PDB file of C-alpha atoms in Angstrom:
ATOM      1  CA  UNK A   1     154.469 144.036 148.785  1.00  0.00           C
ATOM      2  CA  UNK A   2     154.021 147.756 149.594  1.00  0.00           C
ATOM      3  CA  UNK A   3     154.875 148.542 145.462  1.00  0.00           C
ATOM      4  CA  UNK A   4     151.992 146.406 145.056  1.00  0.00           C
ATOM      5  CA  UNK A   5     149.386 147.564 147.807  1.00  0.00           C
ATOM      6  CA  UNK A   6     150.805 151.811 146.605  1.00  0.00           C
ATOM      7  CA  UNK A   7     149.901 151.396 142.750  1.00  0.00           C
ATOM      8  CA  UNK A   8     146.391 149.655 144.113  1.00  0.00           C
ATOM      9  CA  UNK A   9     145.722 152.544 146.353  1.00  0.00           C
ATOM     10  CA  UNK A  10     146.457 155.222 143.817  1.00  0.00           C
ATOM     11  CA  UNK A  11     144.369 153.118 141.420  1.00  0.00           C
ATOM     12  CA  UNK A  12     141.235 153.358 143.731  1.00  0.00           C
ATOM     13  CA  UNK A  13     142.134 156.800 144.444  1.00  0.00           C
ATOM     14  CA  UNK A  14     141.571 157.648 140.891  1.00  0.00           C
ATOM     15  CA  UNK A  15     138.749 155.501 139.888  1.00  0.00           C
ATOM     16  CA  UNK A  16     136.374 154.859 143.114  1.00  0.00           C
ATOM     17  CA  UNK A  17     133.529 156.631 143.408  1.00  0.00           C
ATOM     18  CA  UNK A  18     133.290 157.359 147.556  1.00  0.00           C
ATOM     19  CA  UNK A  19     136.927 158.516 147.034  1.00  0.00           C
ATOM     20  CA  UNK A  20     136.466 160.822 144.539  1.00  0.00           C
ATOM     21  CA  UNK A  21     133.713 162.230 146.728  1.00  0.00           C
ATOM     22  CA  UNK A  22     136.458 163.352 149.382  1.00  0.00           C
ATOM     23  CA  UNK A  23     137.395 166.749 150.066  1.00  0.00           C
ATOM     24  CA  UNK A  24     139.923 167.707 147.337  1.00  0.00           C
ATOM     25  CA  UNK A  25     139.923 164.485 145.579  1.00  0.00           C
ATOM     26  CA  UNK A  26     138.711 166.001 142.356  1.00  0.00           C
ATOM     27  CA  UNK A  27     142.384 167.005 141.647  1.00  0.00           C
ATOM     28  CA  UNK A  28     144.324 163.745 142.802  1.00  0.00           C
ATOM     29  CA  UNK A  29     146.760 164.180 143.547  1.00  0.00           C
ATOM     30  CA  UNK A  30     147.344 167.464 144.067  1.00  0.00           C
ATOM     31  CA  UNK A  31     145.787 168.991 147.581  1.00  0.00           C
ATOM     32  CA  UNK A  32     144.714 165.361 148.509  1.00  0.00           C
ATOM     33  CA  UNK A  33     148.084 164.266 150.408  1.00  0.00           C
ATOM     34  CA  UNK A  34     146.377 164.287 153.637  1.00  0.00           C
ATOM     35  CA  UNK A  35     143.376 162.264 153.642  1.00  0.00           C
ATOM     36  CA  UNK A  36     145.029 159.678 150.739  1.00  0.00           C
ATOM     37  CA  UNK A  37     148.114 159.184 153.321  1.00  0.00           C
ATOM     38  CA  UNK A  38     145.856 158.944 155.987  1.00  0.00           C
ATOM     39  CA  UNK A  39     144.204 156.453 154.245  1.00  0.00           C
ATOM     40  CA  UNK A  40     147.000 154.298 153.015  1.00  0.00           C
ATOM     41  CA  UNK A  41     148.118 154.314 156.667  1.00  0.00           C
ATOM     42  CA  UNK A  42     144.826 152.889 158.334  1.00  0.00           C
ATOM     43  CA  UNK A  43     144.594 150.645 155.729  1.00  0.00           C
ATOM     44  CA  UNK A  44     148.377 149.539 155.755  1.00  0.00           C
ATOM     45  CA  UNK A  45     148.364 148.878 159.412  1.00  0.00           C
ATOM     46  CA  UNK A  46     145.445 146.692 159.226  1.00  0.00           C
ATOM     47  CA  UNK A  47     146.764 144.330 156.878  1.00  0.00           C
ATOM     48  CA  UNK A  48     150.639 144.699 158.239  1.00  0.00           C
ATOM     49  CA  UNK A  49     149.768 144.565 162.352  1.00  0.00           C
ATOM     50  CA  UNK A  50     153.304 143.907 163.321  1.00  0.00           C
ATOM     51  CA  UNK A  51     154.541 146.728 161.294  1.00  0.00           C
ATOM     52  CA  UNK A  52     155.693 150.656 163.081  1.00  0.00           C
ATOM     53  CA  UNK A  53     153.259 152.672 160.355  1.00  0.00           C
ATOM     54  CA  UNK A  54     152.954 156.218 160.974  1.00  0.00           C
ATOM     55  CA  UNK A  55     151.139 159.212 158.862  1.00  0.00           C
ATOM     56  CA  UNK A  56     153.698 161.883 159.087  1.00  0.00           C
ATOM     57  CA  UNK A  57     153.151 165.400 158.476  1.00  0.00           C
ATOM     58  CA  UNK A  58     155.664 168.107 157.023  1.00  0.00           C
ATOM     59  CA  UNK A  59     155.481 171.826 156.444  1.00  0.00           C
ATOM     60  CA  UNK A  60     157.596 173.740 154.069  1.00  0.00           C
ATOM     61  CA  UNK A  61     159.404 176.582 156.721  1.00  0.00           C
ATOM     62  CA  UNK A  62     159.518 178.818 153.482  1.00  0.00           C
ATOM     63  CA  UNK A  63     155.359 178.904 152.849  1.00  0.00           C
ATOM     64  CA  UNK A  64     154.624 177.185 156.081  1.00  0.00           C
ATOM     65  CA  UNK A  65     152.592 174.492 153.078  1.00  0.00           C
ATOM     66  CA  UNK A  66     152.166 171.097 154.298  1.00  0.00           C
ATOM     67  CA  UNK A  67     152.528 167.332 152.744  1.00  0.00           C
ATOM     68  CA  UNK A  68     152.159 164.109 154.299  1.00  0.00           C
ATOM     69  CA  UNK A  69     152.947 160.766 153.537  1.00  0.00           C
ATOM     70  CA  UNK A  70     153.197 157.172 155.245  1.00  0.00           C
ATOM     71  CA  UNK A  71     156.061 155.984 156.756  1.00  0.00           C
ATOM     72  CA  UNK A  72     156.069 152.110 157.128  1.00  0.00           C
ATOM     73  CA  UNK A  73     159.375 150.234 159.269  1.00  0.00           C
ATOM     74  CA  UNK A  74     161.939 151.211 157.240  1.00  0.00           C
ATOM     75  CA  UNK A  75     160.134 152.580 154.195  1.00  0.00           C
ATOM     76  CA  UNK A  76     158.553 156.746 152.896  1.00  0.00           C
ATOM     77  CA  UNK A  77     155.345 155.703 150.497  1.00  0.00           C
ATOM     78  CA  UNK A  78     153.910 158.835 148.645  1.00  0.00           C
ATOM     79  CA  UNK A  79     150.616 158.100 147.271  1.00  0.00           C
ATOM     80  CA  UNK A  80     150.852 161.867 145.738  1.00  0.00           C
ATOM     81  CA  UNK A  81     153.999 162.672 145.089  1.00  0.00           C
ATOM     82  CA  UNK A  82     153.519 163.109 141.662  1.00  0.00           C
ATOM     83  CA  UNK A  83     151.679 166.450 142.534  1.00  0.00           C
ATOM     84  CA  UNK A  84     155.379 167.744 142.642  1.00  0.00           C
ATOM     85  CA  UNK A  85     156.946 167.808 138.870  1.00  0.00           C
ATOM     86  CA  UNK A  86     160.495 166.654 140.706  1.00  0.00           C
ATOM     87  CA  UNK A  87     158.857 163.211 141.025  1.00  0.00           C
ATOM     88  CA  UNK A  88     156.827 161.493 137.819  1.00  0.00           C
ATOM     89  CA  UNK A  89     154.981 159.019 140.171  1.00  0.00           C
ATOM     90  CA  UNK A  90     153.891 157.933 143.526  1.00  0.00           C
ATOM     91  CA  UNK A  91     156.938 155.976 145.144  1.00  0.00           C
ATOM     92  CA  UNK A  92     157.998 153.690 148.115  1.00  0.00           C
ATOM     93  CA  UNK A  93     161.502 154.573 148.943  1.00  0.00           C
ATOM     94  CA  UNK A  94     163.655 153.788 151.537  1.00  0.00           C
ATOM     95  CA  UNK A  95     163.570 156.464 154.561  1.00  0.00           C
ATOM     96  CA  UNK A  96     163.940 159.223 155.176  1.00  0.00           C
ATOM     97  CA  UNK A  97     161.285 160.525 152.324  1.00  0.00           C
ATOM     98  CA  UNK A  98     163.009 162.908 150.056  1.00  0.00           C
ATOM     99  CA  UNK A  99     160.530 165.622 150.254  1.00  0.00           C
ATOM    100  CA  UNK A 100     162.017 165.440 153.710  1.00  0.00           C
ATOM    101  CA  UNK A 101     163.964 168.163 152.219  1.00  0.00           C
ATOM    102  CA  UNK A 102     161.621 170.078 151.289  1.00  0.00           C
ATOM    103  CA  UNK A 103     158.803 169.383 154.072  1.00  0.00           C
ATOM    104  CA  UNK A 104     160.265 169.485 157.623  1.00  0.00           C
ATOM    105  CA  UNK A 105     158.597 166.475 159.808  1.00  0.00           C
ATOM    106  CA  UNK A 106     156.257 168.293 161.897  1.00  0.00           C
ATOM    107  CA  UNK A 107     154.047 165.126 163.510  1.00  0.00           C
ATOM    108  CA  UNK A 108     153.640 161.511 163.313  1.00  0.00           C
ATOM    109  CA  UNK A 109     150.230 159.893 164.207  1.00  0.00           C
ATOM    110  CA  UNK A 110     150.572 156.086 164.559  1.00  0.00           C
ATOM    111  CA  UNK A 111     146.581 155.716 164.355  1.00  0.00           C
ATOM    112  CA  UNK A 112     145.572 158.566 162.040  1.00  0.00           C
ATOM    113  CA  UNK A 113     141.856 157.469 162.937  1.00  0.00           C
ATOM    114  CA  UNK A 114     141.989 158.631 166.592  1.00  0.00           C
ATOM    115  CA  UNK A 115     144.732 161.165 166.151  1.00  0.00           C
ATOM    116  CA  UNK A 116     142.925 163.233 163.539  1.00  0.00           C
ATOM    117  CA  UNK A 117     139.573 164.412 162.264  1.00  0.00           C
ATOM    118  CA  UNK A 118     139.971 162.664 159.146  1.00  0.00           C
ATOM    119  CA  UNK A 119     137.486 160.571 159.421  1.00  0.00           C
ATOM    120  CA  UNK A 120     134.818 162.907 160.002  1.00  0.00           C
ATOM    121  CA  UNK A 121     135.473 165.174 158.140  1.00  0.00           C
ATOM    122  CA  UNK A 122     135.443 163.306 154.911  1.00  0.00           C
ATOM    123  CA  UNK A 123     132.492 164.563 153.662  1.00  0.00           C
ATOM    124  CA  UNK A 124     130.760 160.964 154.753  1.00  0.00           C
ATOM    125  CA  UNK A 125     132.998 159.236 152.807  1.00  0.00           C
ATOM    126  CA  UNK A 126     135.596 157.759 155.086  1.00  0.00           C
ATOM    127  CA  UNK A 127     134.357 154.099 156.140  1.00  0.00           C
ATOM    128  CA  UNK A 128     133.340 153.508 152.167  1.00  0.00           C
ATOM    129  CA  UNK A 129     136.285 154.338 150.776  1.00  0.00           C
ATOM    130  CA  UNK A 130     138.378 153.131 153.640  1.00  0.00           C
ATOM    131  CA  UNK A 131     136.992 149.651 153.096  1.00  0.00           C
ATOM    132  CA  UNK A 132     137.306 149.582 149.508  1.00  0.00           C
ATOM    133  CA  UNK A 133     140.819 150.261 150.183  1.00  0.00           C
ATOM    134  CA  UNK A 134     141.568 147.392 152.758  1.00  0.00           C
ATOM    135  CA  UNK A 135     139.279 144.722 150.233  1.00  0.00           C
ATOM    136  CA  UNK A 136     141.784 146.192 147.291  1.00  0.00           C
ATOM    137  CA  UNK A 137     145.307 145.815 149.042  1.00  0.00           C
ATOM    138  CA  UNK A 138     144.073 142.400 150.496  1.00  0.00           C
ATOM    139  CA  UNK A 139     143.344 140.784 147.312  1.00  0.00           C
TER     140      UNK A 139
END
């Protein structure tokens, strides 16, 4: 259940020790939408092979600010949404996101581990917290 495998993520997110080590994950949620989405997404798309999982990135045309978020079949999950005071929690929501609105698509990476440099530059942090994550959603 992808309400299920969200609250867990956020839940290590907060409390793990490797994650809180990650660039910017002093202040989860807020400036850690990249690397948490990223995340989620590897992590997703392990345990959910047959699913279309994608870490999509958006930019504000205003600010030219970006956010990013997973996008799963059918589904927008926003580990950090509550960064934004419009929304009082991370959600899973049925596509298209509704920061959409405010955060243009820009990209979609369908393997956020070869598509980015998130993994190395995670301040060494990446595998650990990574499989923390997968052991979490699987139990």
């Amino acid at each position: 259940d992808l309400q299920h495998d969200l609250e867990t993520s956020v839940f290590l997110f907060q409390n793990n020790l490797n994650a809180r080590q990650l660039p910017f994950f002093h202040s989860f949620p807020k400036n850690s939408c990249e690397r948490a989405s990223g995340l989620l997404a590897v992590a997703l798309g392990r345990k959910y092979p047959d699913a279309e999982i994608f870490l999509i990135i958006g930019r504000n045309p205003s600010n030219s600010e970006m956010h990013f978020w997973v996008e799963v079949d059918e589904f927008a999950i926003d580990p950090t949404a509550h960064q934004f005071e419009e929304f009082p929690a991370p959600f899973v929501r049925s596509r298209p996101s509704p920061l959409e609105t405010t955060f243009r698509r820009e990209d979609a990476h369908r393997d956020p581990e070869q598509s980015t440099d998130l993994p190395s530059n995670s301040n060494g942090q990446w595998s650990s917290t990574l499989e923390a994550l997968c052991a979490s959603i699987d139990a």
